[in-house]
Coordinates of C-alpha atoms in Angstrom, one line a residue:
M1019 CA 130.5 99.1 87.0
T1020 CA 130.0 99.3 90.7
H1021 CA 128.4 96.5 92.6
E1022 CA 125.2 97.1 94.5
E1023 CA 123.4 95.1 97.1
I1024 CA 120.7 93.0 95.5
P1025 CA 117.2 94.1 96.2
S1026 CA 115.6 92.0 98.9
A1027 CA 112.6 91.2 96.6
L1028 CA 115.0 89.5 94.1
I1029 CA 117.0 87.4 96.6
W1030 CA 114.4 84.6 96.6
L1031 CA 114.1 84.8 92.8
A1032 CA 117.9 84.4 92.5
L1033 CA 117.8 81.5 95.0
A1034 CA 115.1 79.8 93.0
V1035 CA 117.1 79.7 89.8
P1036 CA 119.5 77.0 91.0
G1037 CA 117.2 75.9 93.8
L1038 CA 114.4 74.6 91.6
P1039 CA 116.6 72.2 89.6
L1040 CA 117.9 70.9 92.9
I1041 CA 114.4 70.4 94.1
S1042 CA 113.7 68.6 90.8
S1043 CA 116.6 66.3 91.4
L1044 CA 115.5 65.5 95.0
V1045 CA 111.9 64.8 93.8
C1046 CA 113.1 62.4 91.1
F1047 CA 115.3 60.5 93.6
L1048 CA 112.7 60.4 96.4
I1049 CA 109.6 59.6 94.5
S1050 CA 108.2 56.1 94.8
K1051 CA 109.0 53.6 92.0
K1052 CA 105.3 53.2 91.6
F1053 CA 105.0 56.8 90.4
N1054 CA 108.1 56.8 88.1
W1055 CA 105.9 57.8 85.2
T1056 CA 105.4 61.2 86.8
I1057 CA 109.1 62.0 87.0
P1058 CA 109.7 63.4 83.4
L1059 CA 106.6 65.7 83.8
L1060 CA 107.4 66.9 87.3
S1061 CA 111.1 67.6 86.5
S1062 CA 110.2 69.4 83.3
I1063 CA 107.6 71.6 85.1
L1064 CA 110.2 72.6 87.7
L1065 CA 112.7 73.4 85.0
I1066 CA 110.1 75.7 83.3
A1067 CA 109.8 77.5 86.6
A1068 CA 113.6 77.8 86.9
T1069 CA 113.8 79.2 83.4
A1070 CA 111.0 81.7 84.1
C1071 CA 112.9 82.9 87.2
S1072 CA 116.1 83.2 85.2
T1073 CA 114.4 85.1 82.5
I1074 CA 112.7 87.6 84.9
L1075 CA 116.0 88.0 86.8
F1076 CA 117.8 88.8 83.5
F1077 CA 115.4 91.5 82.4
Q1078 CA 115.3 93.0 85.9
L1079 CA 119.0 93.2 86.3
H1080 CA 120.6 92.9 82.8
N1081 CA 121.9 96.5 82.9
Q1082 CA 123.1 96.3 86.6
S1083 CA 125.8 94.5 88.6
V1084 CA 124.5 93.4 92.0
I1085 CA 125.9 91.2 94.7
Q1086 CA 124.5 89.4 97.7
S1087 CA 126.7 87.3 100.0
W1088 CA 126.7 85.8 103.5
P1089 CA 129.5 84.7 105.8
W1090 CA 130.0 81.0 105.3
L1091 CA 133.3 79.8 106.7
A1092 CA 135.8 81.4 109.1
I1093 CA 139.5 80.5 108.9
Q1094 CA 141.4 82.2 111.7
N1095 CA 140.4 85.8 111.3
K1096 CA 139.5 85.5 107.7
I1097 CA 135.9 84.9 106.5
I1098 CA 134.9 83.2 103.3
H1099 CA 131.6 84.5 101.9
A1100 CA 129.0 82.6 99.8
G1101 CA 126.5 84.4 97.6
F1102 CA 125.5 85.7 94.2
L1103 CA 127.3 87.9 91.7
L1104 CA 124.7 88.9 89.2
D1105 CA 126.0 91.0 86.2
S1106 CA 125.7 90.8 82.5
I1107 CA 128.0 87.8 82.3
S1108 CA 126.4 85.6 84.9
L1109 CA 122.8 86.6 84.0
S1110 CA 123.2 85.8 80.3
M1111 CA 125.0 82.5 81.0
S1112 CA 122.4 81.4 83.5
L1113 CA 119.7 82.3 81.0
A1114 CA 121.3 80.1 78.4
V1115 CA 121.9 77.2 80.8
A1116 CA 118.2 77.3 82.0
W1117 CA 116.7 77.5 78.6
V1118 CA 118.9 74.7 77.1
S1119 CA 118.4 72.5 80.1
M1120 CA 114.6 73.0 80.0
L1121 CA 114.5 72.0 76.3
V1122 CA 116.7 69.0 76.9
H1123 CA 114.3 67.9 79.7
F1124 CA 111.4 68.1 77.3
F1125 CA 113.3 66.3 74.5
S1126 CA 114.2 63.6 77.0
I1127 CA 110.6 62.9 77.7
G1128 CA 110.3 61.3 74.2
Y1129 CA 113.9 60.2 73.8
M1130 CA 114.1 58.3 77.1
A1131 CA 110.5 57.1 77.2
E1132 CA 111.6 53.4 77.4
D1133 CA 114.5 53.9 79.8
R1134 CA 114.4 51.7 82.9
A1135 CA 115.7 54.3 85.3
P1136 CA 114.0 57.7 84.7
D1137 CA 114.5 58.6 88.3
R1138 CA 118.3 58.3 88.0
Y1139 CA 118.4 60.0 84.6
F1140 CA 116.1 63.0 85.3
G1141 CA 117.4 63.3 88.9
M1142 CA 121.0 63.7 87.7
L1143 CA 119.9 66.0 84.8
G1144 CA 118.3 68.4 87.4
F1145 CA 121.4 68.1 89.6
F1146 CA 123.6 68.8 86.6
T1147 CA 121.6 72.0 85.9
F1148 CA 121.8 73.0 89.6
A1149 CA 125.6 72.6 89.7
M1150 CA 126.1 74.7 86.5
L1151 CA 123.8 77.5 87.6
G1152 CA 125.5 77.6 91.0
L1153 CA 128.9 77.8 89.2
V1154 CA 127.7 80.7 87.0
M1155 CA 126.1 82.7 89.7
S1156 CA 128.7 82.3 92.5
S1157 CA 130.5 85.4 93.9
N1158 CA 133.4 83.4 95.4
L1159 CA 136.0 81.3 93.6
L1160 CA 136.0 78.6 96.4
I1161 CA 132.3 78.2 95.9
T1162 CA 132.8 78.2 92.2
F1163 CA 135.3 75.4 92.6
F1164 CA 132.7 73.5 94.7
F1165 CA 130.2 73.7 91.9
W1166 CA 132.9 73.0 89.4
E1167 CA 133.5 69.6 91.0
L1168 CA 129.7 68.9 91.2
V1169 CA 129.5 69.6 87.5
G1170 CA 132.2 67.0 86.9
F1171 CA 130.5 64.5 89.2
S1172 CA 127.2 65.0 87.4
S1173 CA 128.7 64.5 84.0
Y1174 CA 130.4 61.3 85.3
R1175 CA 127.0 59.9 86.4
L1176 CA 125.2 61.0 83.2
I1177 CA 127.8 59.8 80.7
G1178 CA 127.7 56.4 82.5
H1179 CA 123.9 56.3 82.8
W1180 CA 123.9 53.1 80.8
Y1181 CA 126.6 51.7 83.0
E1182 CA 125.8 48.1 81.9
K1183 CA 127.6 49.0 78.6
P1184 CA 131.3 48.7 79.2
A1185 CA 132.0 51.5 76.7
A1186 CA 129.7 53.9 78.7
A1187 CA 131.3 52.9 82.0
N1188 CA 134.8 53.4 80.7
A1189 CA 133.9 56.7 79.1
S1190 CA 132.5 58.1 82.3
T1191 CA 135.5 57.1 84.3
K1192 CA 137.8 58.5 81.6
A1193 CA 136.0 61.9 81.7
F1194 CA 136.1 61.9 85.5
L1195 CA 139.8 61.1 85.8
I1196 CA 141.0 63.5 83.1
N1197 CA 139.1 66.3 84.6
R1198 CA 140.7 65.6 88.0
I1199 CA 144.1 66.3 86.4
G1200 CA 142.9 69.7 85.3
D1201 CA 141.2 70.5 88.6
L1202 CA 144.6 70.2 90.4
G1203 CA 145.5 73.4 88.6
F1204 CA 142.4 75.1 89.9
L1205 CA 143.3 74.2 93.5
I1206 CA 146.9 75.5 93.1
A1207 CA 145.5 78.8 91.7
L1208 CA 143.1 79.1 94.7
M1209 CA 146.0 78.7 97.1
I1210 CA 148.1 81.3 95.3
L1211 CA 145.2 83.8 95.3
W1212 CA 144.3 83.1 98.9
N1213 CA 148.0 83.6 99.9
W1214 CA 148.1 87.0 98.2
F1215 CA 144.7 88.4 98.9
G1216 CA 143.4 86.5 102.0
H1217 CA 140.0 86.1 100.3
L1218 CA 138.5 84.6 97.1
D1219 CA 135.7 87.1 96.4
I1220 CA 135.6 87.6 92.6
N1221 CA 134.6 91.2 92.8
N1222 CA 137.3 92.2 95.3
F1223 CA 140.5 91.2 93.6
N1224 CA 143.1 93.9 93.0
F1225 CA 145.3 92.3 90.5
S1226 CA 147.4 95.5 90.0
A1227 CA 149.0 94.9 93.4
V1228 CA 150.3 91.5 92.6
P1229 CA 153.6 90.8 90.8
T1230 CA 153.3 89.8 87.2
E1231 CA 155.0 86.4 87.6
I1232 CA 152.5 85.5 90.4
L1233 CA 149.5 86.4 88.2
T1234 CA 151.0 84.5 85.3
A1235 CA 151.4 81.4 87.5
A1236 CA 147.8 81.7 88.9
G1237 CA 146.4 82.3 85.4
L1238 CA 148.1 79.3 83.9
C1239 CA 146.9 77.1 86.7
I1240 CA 143.4 78.3 86.1
F1241 CA 143.8 77.6 82.4
I1242 CA 145.0 74.0 83.2
A1243 CA 141.6 73.5 84.8
V1244 CA 139.9 75.0 81.7
I1245 CA 141.9 72.6 79.5
G1246 CA 140.4 69.6 81.3
K1247 CA 136.9 70.9 81.6
S1248 CA 136.6 72.5 78.1
A1249 CA 138.5 69.7 76.3
Q1250 CA 141.5 71.6 75.1
F1251 CA 144.7 70.0 73.9
P1252 CA 146.1 67.8 75.4
L1253 CA 143.1 66.8 77.6
L1254 CA 140.5 66.7 74.8
H1255 CA 140.2 63.0 74.2
W1256 CA 137.6 62.4 76.9
L1257 CA 134.9 64.3 75.0
P1258 CA 134.4 62.1 72.0
D1259 CA 134.1 59.1 74.2
A1260 CA 131.5 60.9 76.3
M1261 CA 129.1 60.3 73.3
E1262 CA 128.4 56.9 74.9
G1263 CA 125.9 58.6 77.2
P1264 CA 122.3 59.4 76.1
T1265 CA 122.2 62.0 73.3
P1266 CA 120.2 64.6 75.3
V1267 CA 123.0 64.5 77.9
S1268 CA 125.5 65.1 75.1
A1269 CA 123.4 68.1 74.1
L1270 CA 123.6 69.5 77.6
I1271 CA 127.3 68.8 78.1
H1272 CA 128.4 70.2 74.8
A1273 CA 126.1 73.3 74.8
A1274 CA 125.6 74.9 78.1
T1275 CA 127.1 73.0 81.0
M1276 CA 130.3 71.0 81.4
V1277 CA 132.5 72.2 78.6
A1278 CA 131.0 75.7 78.7
A1279 CA 132.1 76.1 82.3
G1280 CA 135.8 76.4 81.3
V1281 CA 135.3 79.2 78.8
F1282 CA 132.9 81.0 81.2
L1283 CA 135.6 80.9 83.9
L1284 CA 138.1 82.5 81.5
V1285 CA 135.7 85.4 80.9
R1286 CA 134.7 85.7 84.5
I1287 CA 138.2 86.3 85.8
S1288 CA 139.7 87.7 82.6
P1289 CA 141.6 90.5 84.5
L1290 CA 143.7 87.8 86.1
F1291 CA 145.5 86.9 82.9
T1292 CA 148.7 88.6 81.9
E1293 CA 150.0 89.0 78.4
S1294 CA 152.2 85.9 78.7
A1295 CA 149.3 83.8 80.0
L1296 CA 147.0 85.1 77.2
L1297 CA 149.6 84.2 74.6
V1298 CA 149.7 80.6 75.9
I1299 CA 145.9 80.5 76.0
S1300 CA 145.5 81.7 72.4
G1301 CA 148.1 79.3 71.2
I1302 CA 146.6 76.2 72.8
G1303 CA 143.1 77.4 71.7
A1304 CA 144.2 77.8 68.1
F1305 CA 145.8 74.4 68.0
T1306 CA 142.8 72.8 69.6
A1307 CA 140.4 74.5 67.2
V1308 CA 142.3 73.3 64.1
I1309 CA 142.8 69.6 65.2
G1310 CA 139.2 69.5 66.4
A1311 CA 137.9 70.6 63.0
V1312 CA 140.2 68.1 61.2
G1313 CA 139.0 65.4 63.6
A1314 CA 135.4 66.2 62.7
L1315 CA 136.3 66.1 59.0
F1316 CA 137.4 62.5 59.2
Q1317 CA 134.6 61.1 61.4
Y1318 CA 131.5 59.3 60.3
D1319 CA 129.7 58.7 63.6
I1320 CA 127.2 61.5 63.7
K1321 CA 127.7 62.2 67.4
K1322 CA 131.5 62.1 67.2
I1323 CA 131.4 64.6 64.3
L1324 CA 129.6 67.0 66.6
A1325 CA 131.9 66.2 69.5
Y1326 CA 134.9 67.1 67.5
S1327 CA 133.0 70.2 66.3
T1328 CA 132.5 71.2 69.9
I1329 CA 136.2 70.7 70.6
S1330 CA 137.0 73.0 67.6
Q1331 CA 134.5 75.6 68.6
L1332 CA 135.6 75.7 72.2
G1333 CA 139.2 76.1 70.9
F1334 CA 137.9 78.9 68.7
M1335 CA 136.5 80.7 71.8
V1336 CA 139.6 80.1 73.9
M1337 CA 141.8 81.4 71.1
A1338 CA 139.6 84.5 70.8
I1339 CA 139.8 85.2 74.6
G1340 CA 143.5 84.8 74.5
A1341 CA 143.8 87.0 71.5
G1342 CA 142.0 90.0 73.0
A1343 CA 138.6 89.1 71.5
A1344 CA 136.9 88.2 74.8
Q1345 CA 133.7 90.0 73.9
G1346 CA 133.2 88.0 70.7
G1347 CA 134.4 84.8 72.4
Y1348 CA 131.8 85.1 75.2
L1349 CA 129.1 86.0 72.7
H1350 CA 130.0 83.0 70.6
L1351 CA 129.7 80.8 73.8
L1352 CA 126.1 82.0 74.3
H1353 CA 125.2 81.5 70.6
H1354 CA 127.0 78.1 70.5
A1355 CA 124.9 76.9 73.4
F1356 CA 121.7 77.1 71.3
F1357 CA 122.8 75.9 67.9
K1358 CA 125.0 73.1 69.3
A1359 CA 122.2 71.9 71.6
G1360 CA 120.0 71.9 68.5
L1361 CA 122.5 69.9 66.5
F1362 CA 122.8 67.2 69.2
L1363 CA 119.1 67.0 69.8
G1364 CA 118.6 66.8 66.0
A1365 CA 121.2 64.0 65.9
G1366 CA 119.2 62.4 68.8
A1367 CA 116.0 62.7 66.8
I1368 CA 117.7 60.9 63.8
I1369 CA 119.1 58.2 66.0
H1370 CA 115.8 57.7 67.8
A1371 CA 113.9 57.4 64.6
L1372 CA 116.4 55.0 63.0
H1373 CA 116.6 52.9 66.2
Q1374 CA 112.8 52.6 66.3
A1375 CA 112.8 51.5 62.7
T1376 CA 115.5 48.9 63.1
H1377 CA 113.9 47.6 66.3
H1378 CA 110.7 46.7 64.4
S1379 CA 112.5 45.2 61.4
K1380 CA 115.3 42.7 60.8
N1381 CA 117.5 45.3 59.1
N1382 CA 120.1 46.0 61.8
Y1383 CA 122.9 48.4 61.3
D1384 CA 124.8 51.2 63.1
V1385 CA 122.2 54.0 63.4
Q1386 CA 124.9 56.5 64.3
D1387 CA 127.1 56.0 61.2
I1388 CA 126.1 58.7 58.6
R1389 CA 127.2 56.3 55.8
N1390 CA 124.1 54.2 56.7
M1391 CA 121.8 57.2 56.4
G1392 CA 120.5 59.3 53.5
G1393 CA 117.3 60.7 52.2
L1394 CA 116.0 61.6 55.6
R1395 CA 114.8 65.1 54.6
K1396 CA 111.5 63.8 53.4
K1397 CA 111.0 61.3 56.3
L1398 CA 112.0 63.7 59.1
P1399 CA 111.0 67.2 57.6
V1400 CA 111.1 69.2 60.9
T1401 CA 114.4 67.7 61.9
F1402 CA 115.8 68.4 58.5
I1403 CA 114.7 72.1 58.4
T1404 CA 115.9 72.8 62.0
F1405 CA 119.2 70.9 61.4
L1406 CA 119.9 73.1 58.4
I1407 CA 119.4 76.2 60.5
F1408 CA 121.7 74.8 63.2
G1409 CA 124.3 73.8 60.6
A1410 CA 124.2 77.3 59.0
A1411 CA 124.7 78.9 62.4
L1412 CA 127.7 76.6 63.1
A1413 CA 129.2 77.4 59.7
G1414 CA 128.7 81.1 60.4
L1415 CA 126.3 81.9 57.5
P1416 CA 124.6 85.3 57.4
F1417 CA 121.3 85.9 59.3
T1418 CA 122.3 83.4 62.0
S1419 CA 123.6 84.0 65.5
G1420 CA 126.8 82.2 64.7
F1421 CA 127.6 84.7 61.9
I1422 CA 127.5 87.6 64.3
S1423 CA 129.8 86.3 67.0
K1424 CA 132.2 84.7 64.4
E1425 CA 132.6 88.0 62.6
I1426 CA 133.1 89.9 65.8
I1427 CA 135.9 87.4 66.8
L1428 CA 137.6 87.6 63.4
S1429 CA 137.3 91.4 63.3
Q1430 CA 138.8 91.8 66.9
M1431 CA 141.5 89.3 66.2
S1432 CA 142.5 91.1 63.0
L1433 CA 143.1 94.2 65.0
W1434 CA 145.0 92.2 67.6
A1435 CA 147.3 90.6 65.0
G1436 CA 148.0 93.9 63.3
T1437 CA 149.6 94.4 59.9
D1438 CA 153.2 93.6 60.9
V1439 CA 154.2 89.9 60.5
S1440 CA 154.6 88.2 63.9
G1441 CA 153.7 85.1 65.7
K1442 CA 150.2 86.4 66.1
W1443 CA 149.6 85.8 62.4
V1444 CA 149.9 82.0 63.1
I1445 CA 147.0 82.2 65.4
M1446 CA 145.1 84.4 63.0
I1447 CA 145.7 81.8 60.2
A1448 CA 144.4 79.1 62.5
A1449 CA 141.2 81.2 63.0
W1450 CA 140.8 81.4 59.2
A1451 CA 141.5 77.6 58.9
V1452 CA 138.6 76.9 61.3
T1453 CA 136.4 79.2 59.4
F1454 CA 137.2 77.2 56.2
L1455 CA 137.0 73.7 57.7
T1456 CA 133.7 74.2 59.7
P1457 CA 131.4 74.5 56.7
I1458 CA 133.0 71.5 55.1
Y1459 CA 132.4 69.0 57.9
I1460 CA 128.9 70.2 58.7
F1461 CA 128.1 70.1 54.9
K1462 CA 129.4 66.5 54.8
L1463 CA 127.2 65.6 57.8
I1464 CA 124.0 67.2 56.3
W1465 CA 124.7 65.8 52.9
F1466 CA 125.1 62.2 54.0
V1467 CA 122.2 62.3 56.4
F1468 CA 119.6 64.2 54.4
F1469 CA 120.5 64.3 50.7
K1470 CA 122.5 61.3 49.7
E1471 CA 120.6 58.3 48.5
S1472 CA 119.9 55.9 51.3
K1473 CA 121.3 52.3 51.2
Q1474 CA 118.9 51.1 53.8
E1475 CA 115.3 50.1 53.1
T1476 CA 113.8 51.2 56.3
E1477 CA 110.3 52.6 57.1
L1478 CA 110.7 55.5 59.4
Q1479 CA 108.1 57.1 61.7
D1480 CA 108.6 60.8 62.5
I1481 CA 109.6 61.8 66.0
P1482 CA 106.8 62.8 68.5
V1483 CA 105.8 66.5 69.0
I1484 CA 107.5 66.6 72.4
M1485 CA 110.8 66.1 70.6
K1486 CA 110.0 68.5 67.8
M1487 CA 109.2 71.4 70.0
P1488 CA 112.7 71.9 71.5
L1489 CA 114.2 71.7 68.0
I1490 CA 111.9 74.4 66.7
I1491 CA 112.5 76.7 69.7
L1492 CA 116.3 76.3 69.4
S1493 CA 116.2 77.0 65.7
I1494 CA 114.3 80.3 66.3
L1495 CA 117.0 81.2 68.9
S1496 CA 119.7 80.4 66.4
L1497 CA 118.1 82.7 63.8
A1498 CA 117.2 85.5 66.2
L1499 CA 117.9 88.9 64.7
L1500 CA 117.8 90.6 68.1
L1501 CA 120.9 89.5 70.0
P1502 CA 122.8 91.0 72.9
T1503 CA 126.4 92.2 72.4
F1504 CA 128.8 92.0 75.2
D1505 CA 127.5 95.0 77.0
F1506 CA 124.0 93.8 76.4
H1507 CA 122.5 96.7 74.5
F1508 CA 120.2 95.2 72.0
F1509 CA 120.9 95.6 68.3
S1510 CA 119.6 94.1 65.1
T1511 CA 122.1 92.1 63.1
V1512 CA 122.5 95.0 60.6
N1513 CA 123.1 97.5 63.5
V1514 CA 125.7 95.1 65.0
I1515 CA 127.6 95.0 61.8
L1516 CA 127.4 98.7 61.1
N1517 CA 127.8 100.1 64.6
Y1518 CA 129.6 97.5 66.7
F1519 CA 132.3 96.1 64.4
P1520 CA 135.5 98.1 63.9
E1521 CA 135.9 99.9 60.6
A1522 CA 138.2 97.1 59.3
S1523 CA 135.5 94.5 59.9
I1524 CA 133.6 95.2 56.7
S1525 CA 136.6 93.8 54.7
I1526 CA 137.0 91.0 57.2
T1527 CA 133.3 90.1 56.7
I1528 CA 133.7 90.1 52.9
I1529 CA 136.7 87.8 53.2
S1530 CA 134.9 85.5 55.6
L1531 CA 131.9 85.2 53.3
A1532 CA 134.2 84.4 50.4
V1533 CA 136.0 81.7 52.5
I1534 CA 132.7 80.1 53.6
S1535 CA 131.3 80.2 50.0
F1536 CA 134.4 78.5 48.7
A1537 CA 134.2 75.9 51.4
L1538 CA 130.6 75.1 50.6
I1539 CA 131.2 74.9 46.9
F1540 CA 134.2 72.6 47.4
S1541 CA 132.2 70.4 49.8
Y1542 CA 129.4 70.0 47.3
L1543 CA 131.7 69.2 44.4
H1544 CA 133.6 66.7 46.6
Y1545 CA 130.9 64.9 48.5
R1546 CA 128.2 64.6 45.8
K1547 CA 130.0 61.8 44.0
S1548 CA 132.5 60.7 46.7
T1549 CA 132.5 57.2 48.2
P1550 CA 132.6 57.2 52.0
G1551 CA 136.1 56.3 53.2
K1552 CA 137.5 54.8 56.3
L1553 CA 138.4 56.8 59.4
S1554 CA 142.0 57.9 59.4
S1555 CA 143.5 57.2 62.8
F1556 CA 146.4 59.4 61.9
L1557 CA 144.2 62.4 61.4
S1558 CA 142.0 61.7 64.4
P1559 CA 143.4 63.6 67.4
Q1560 CA 141.6 61.3 69.9
Y1561 CA 143.3 58.2 68.7
Y1562 CA 146.8 59.7 69.0
L1563 CA 146.1 61.1 72.4
D1564 CA 144.6 57.8 73.5
I1565 CA 147.8 56.0 72.5
V1566 CA 149.8 58.6 74.5
S1567 CA 147.5 58.2 77.5
D1568 CA 147.8 54.4 77.3
K1569 CA 151.6 54.7 77.1
A1570 CA 151.6 57.2 80.0
V1571 CA 149.4 54.8 82.1
F1572 CA 151.8 51.9 81.2
L1573 CA 154.8 54.0 82.2
L1574 CA 153.1 55.1 85.4
S1575 CA 152.2 51.5 86.2
I1576 CA 155.9 50.5 85.8
L1577 CA 156.9 53.5 88.0
Y1578 CA 154.3 52.4 90.5
T1579 CA 155.7 48.9 90.5
I1580 CA 159.2 50.1 91.0
T1581 CA 158.3 52.6 93.7
N1582 CA 156.2 50.0 95.5
W1583 CA 159.1 47.5 95.5
I1584 CA 161.4 50.2 96.8
D1585 CA 158.9 51.2 99.4
K1586 CA 158.5 47.6 100.7
H1587 CA 162.0 46.3 100.3
I1588 CA 164.2 49.3 100.9
I1589 CA 162.4 52.1 102.7
D1590 CA 160.3 49.8 104.9
Q1591 CA 163.4 47.8 105.8
I1592 CA 165.4 50.9 106.6
I1593 CA 162.5 52.1 108.8
H1594 CA 162.3 48.6 110.5
L1595 CA 166.1 48.7 111.0
F1596 CA 166.0 52.0 112.7
T1597 CA 163.0 50.8 114.8
Y1598 CA 164.8 47.7 115.9
L1599 CA 168.0 49.7 116.7
Q1600 CA 165.9 52.1 118.8
V1601 CA 164.3 49.2 120.7
T1602 CA 167.8 47.6 121.3
I1603 CA 169.2 50.9 122.5
A1604 CA 166.2 51.3 124.8
H1605 CA 166.6 47.9 126.3
L1606 CA 170.4 48.5 126.8
A1607 CA 169.7 51.8 128.4
G1608 CA 167.1 50.2 130.7
W1609 CA 169.6 47.4 131.7
T1610 CA 172.3 50.0 132.4
D1611 CA 169.9 52.0 134.5
R1612 CA 168.9 49.0 136.5
V1613 CA 172.3 47.5 137.0
F1614 CA 174.7 50.4 137.4
I1615 CA 172.7 53.6 138.2
D1616 CA 170.1 52.0 140.3
G1617 CA 172.7 49.6 141.8
A1618 CA 175.0 52.5 142.9
V1619 CA 172.1 54.4 144.4
N1620 CA 170.8 51.3 146.2
G1621 CA 174.4 50.4 147.4
A1622 CA 174.9 53.8 148.9
A1623 CA 171.5 53.5 150.6
Y1624 CA 172.3 50.1 152.0
S1625 CA 175.7 51.3 153.3
A1626 CA 174.1 54.2 155.0
K1627 CA 171.5 51.9 156.5
G1628 CA 174.3 49.5 157.8
I1629 CA 176.3 52.4 159.3
G1630 CA 173.2 53.7 161.0
A1631 CA 172.4 50.2 162.4
V1632 CA 175.9 49.9 163.9
A1633 CA 175.6 53.4 165.3
R1634 CA 172.3 52.6 166.9
I1635 CA 174.0 49.5 168.6
M1636 CA 176.8 51.6 169.9
I1637 CA 174.8 54.5 171.1
N1638 CA 171.9 52.9 173.0
G1639 CA 171.8 55.1 176.2
K1640 CA 173.1 52.3 178.5
I1641 CA 176.2 53.1 180.7
Q1642 CA 177.4 49.5 180.7
S1643 CA 177.5 49.5 176.8
Y1644 CA 179.5 52.7 176.8
L1645 CA 182.0 51.1 179.3
L1646 CA 182.2 48.0 177.2
W1647 CA 183.0 50.0 174.0
A1648 CA 185.5 52.1 175.9
M1649 CA 187.3 49.1 177.2
A1650 CA 187.3 47.5 173.7
A1651 CA 188.7 50.7 172.3
L1652 CA 191.4 50.8 175.0
L1653 CA 192.3 47.2 174.3
I1654 CA 192.6 47.8 170.6
F1655 CA 194.8 50.9 171.3
I1656 CA 197.2 48.8 173.6
L1657 CA 197.4 46.1 171.0
W1658 CA 198.2 48.6 168.3
I1659 CA 201.0 50.1 170.4
L1660 CA 202.5 46.7 171.3
Y1661 CA 202.5 45.5 167.7

C-alpha cells in the first residue's frame, strides 16, 4: 500500500488524539488543590474527546495509509523527521488505547474516590495515554523510542502511586530497572539501522539491501526491548509485582499500553525480522506462554492470576508473530485489550466492594485472595455477568472476540508447523498447552469468586454506576460479532470462520473446541470439591526468577566491590605513579634547561659582551691609546724573542 500525504483537514484531528490526553495531564497537575474535586471529571471529558477524535480518524482513514512528517533534528547532512504514520495497524491500536483509557478514567472516578492525590493519579493516567498514543502513531523509530521511554516512566509513576507502601515503591523501581535492561537492546538496534540506512523512518526502510546477519542482529536487539516491555522470559517477573499499583492502572498496563507496546512494535516493523530471529521469537514466546499459564494456575491472588494470564497471552501473541501468524497475533492483541481490561476492572470492582465491606466491619481479611471470596454472583450481579463474558473471551469460547483471534492463530500456526515432524511441532504443542490451561485457571478464578460458598460473613454493597458502565461497554466489545480482520474488512464471526480461515482451520477449530470443553469439564470436576492449596513456589515462575535476580544482584555487588577496590588501589595508584613520574621528569627537564642550556647560552653571551668591552677599550679613536697598545705589543714581542 502506498503512503499518501495526510489531508490537511485531518492533521489537527491526528494531533488531537495524543494531544488531548497531554492537555488532560497538564490540567490535572496545574489545577489548584482547592478544585481537586473537578480533576476526575475534567480528565474524563478530555479523554472522551480524544476517543471521539480517534474513532473519527479510524473511520476516515481505515482503508488508507497516510503519512505526515516534519523535519525535527539535523545531524550533519541527515535529517530526522517527526510525524504520523496512520495505517490500519496504528489506527486500530490507537482506537483500542483511547477506548480502554477512557473507560479506565471513568472507572477510576469511583475506584479512586477517596484517594488523597487525584491530581497525581489522573495526571499520570493522562500522560500514560499520551505516551502510548504517541508511540503507536509515530512514523520514526527514534520518536517511537522517545515515547517508549515515556511509557516506561509513566508506568513507574503509576505503579508506585501509593509510594508510602514499601511494596509499591519496590515494585515500581523493579519495573523501571528491568525495562531499562531491555531498552538497551532498542538503542543498539537504532544505531545499527541508522548506520545502514542513514535514517529511521519506518516507511522508508529497504531491508532487502541489508545483509541477513545484520538484520538478524537488529531484529534480536529489538526483541530484547520487547522482552522487557512485554514481560517475556526471562524479564517477566516485574509484571506480577506491578499489581501493587491501583487496579485501574493494572487494567491499563495489561490491556492497551505498557505491555501491548512490545507486541505492537513487533508487528509494526515485522519485515525487519529474518527467519532466524523469528524462530528465536517464537521459541521464547512459546515458553513464556506456557510458564505464564502455569503460574496463573497456582496463584490465589486475584490480580496476580490475571497478571500471569497477561504474561501467558502476551507470550501467545509473540509466539504467533514468530511462527508466521502475525495477523492473528495482532488481532488477538486488539481483542485482548478489551477483555483483559474488563477482567482487571472486574477484579477492581470486587476488591473495591470487599474493601468497603471490611472497612465498615471488624472482619478484616485479604480482599484479593480468592480463597476468602465466594458467592458474589448474587451480591455483584453486573460484575458477575460481565466477568463471565470476559472470562469466556479469554478462554476462547465461541461468540467472543477471543475465539476468533485464537482460532486464526492456531490455524495459521498449523500451516506453519506443517505435517512433517520438526522443531516447529514443539512450539505448536505449546500453543495447544496454553489453549488447554487458560480455561482451567480462569474457571478456577470465577468458581472461587462467584460460585463457591463464602467463608466470610460480610454485607456487601454493589459498586456505583460509574464503575458498572465501563464493565458493560467492555463486555459488549468482547462479544461483538462485527470485528475487523488484519486487513480491516468487516466480517461477521461466521464469515470470518468460513471465508478467512484456511481450509484446514475447520478441523483445527473442532479440535480447539474439544480441548476447551475437556478443560472446562476437568476444572469443574476438580474445583467443585477441592480444598484450596498453598502457592507452589516451584511452579511460580516469578519466584524462581526473583531468586535468580537476587543472586545476580548479589554477584554484581561482589563484582562491584572487587572492581571498586581495583580501581582505587591499583588503577588509581598506577595513574598517580605515572602522574608523579611525569611531574618529576618535568622538574628535571626544567632544571637541566635552566642550568645547562640556559647557562651555556648565557655564558656565550657574557663572553661576547666581555670581548666587546675589551675591544671598545682598545679601539677608542685616540692616537695616544693606539701608540700605547703598539708599544705594549712590541714589548711583548721582544720578551717572547728573548725568552
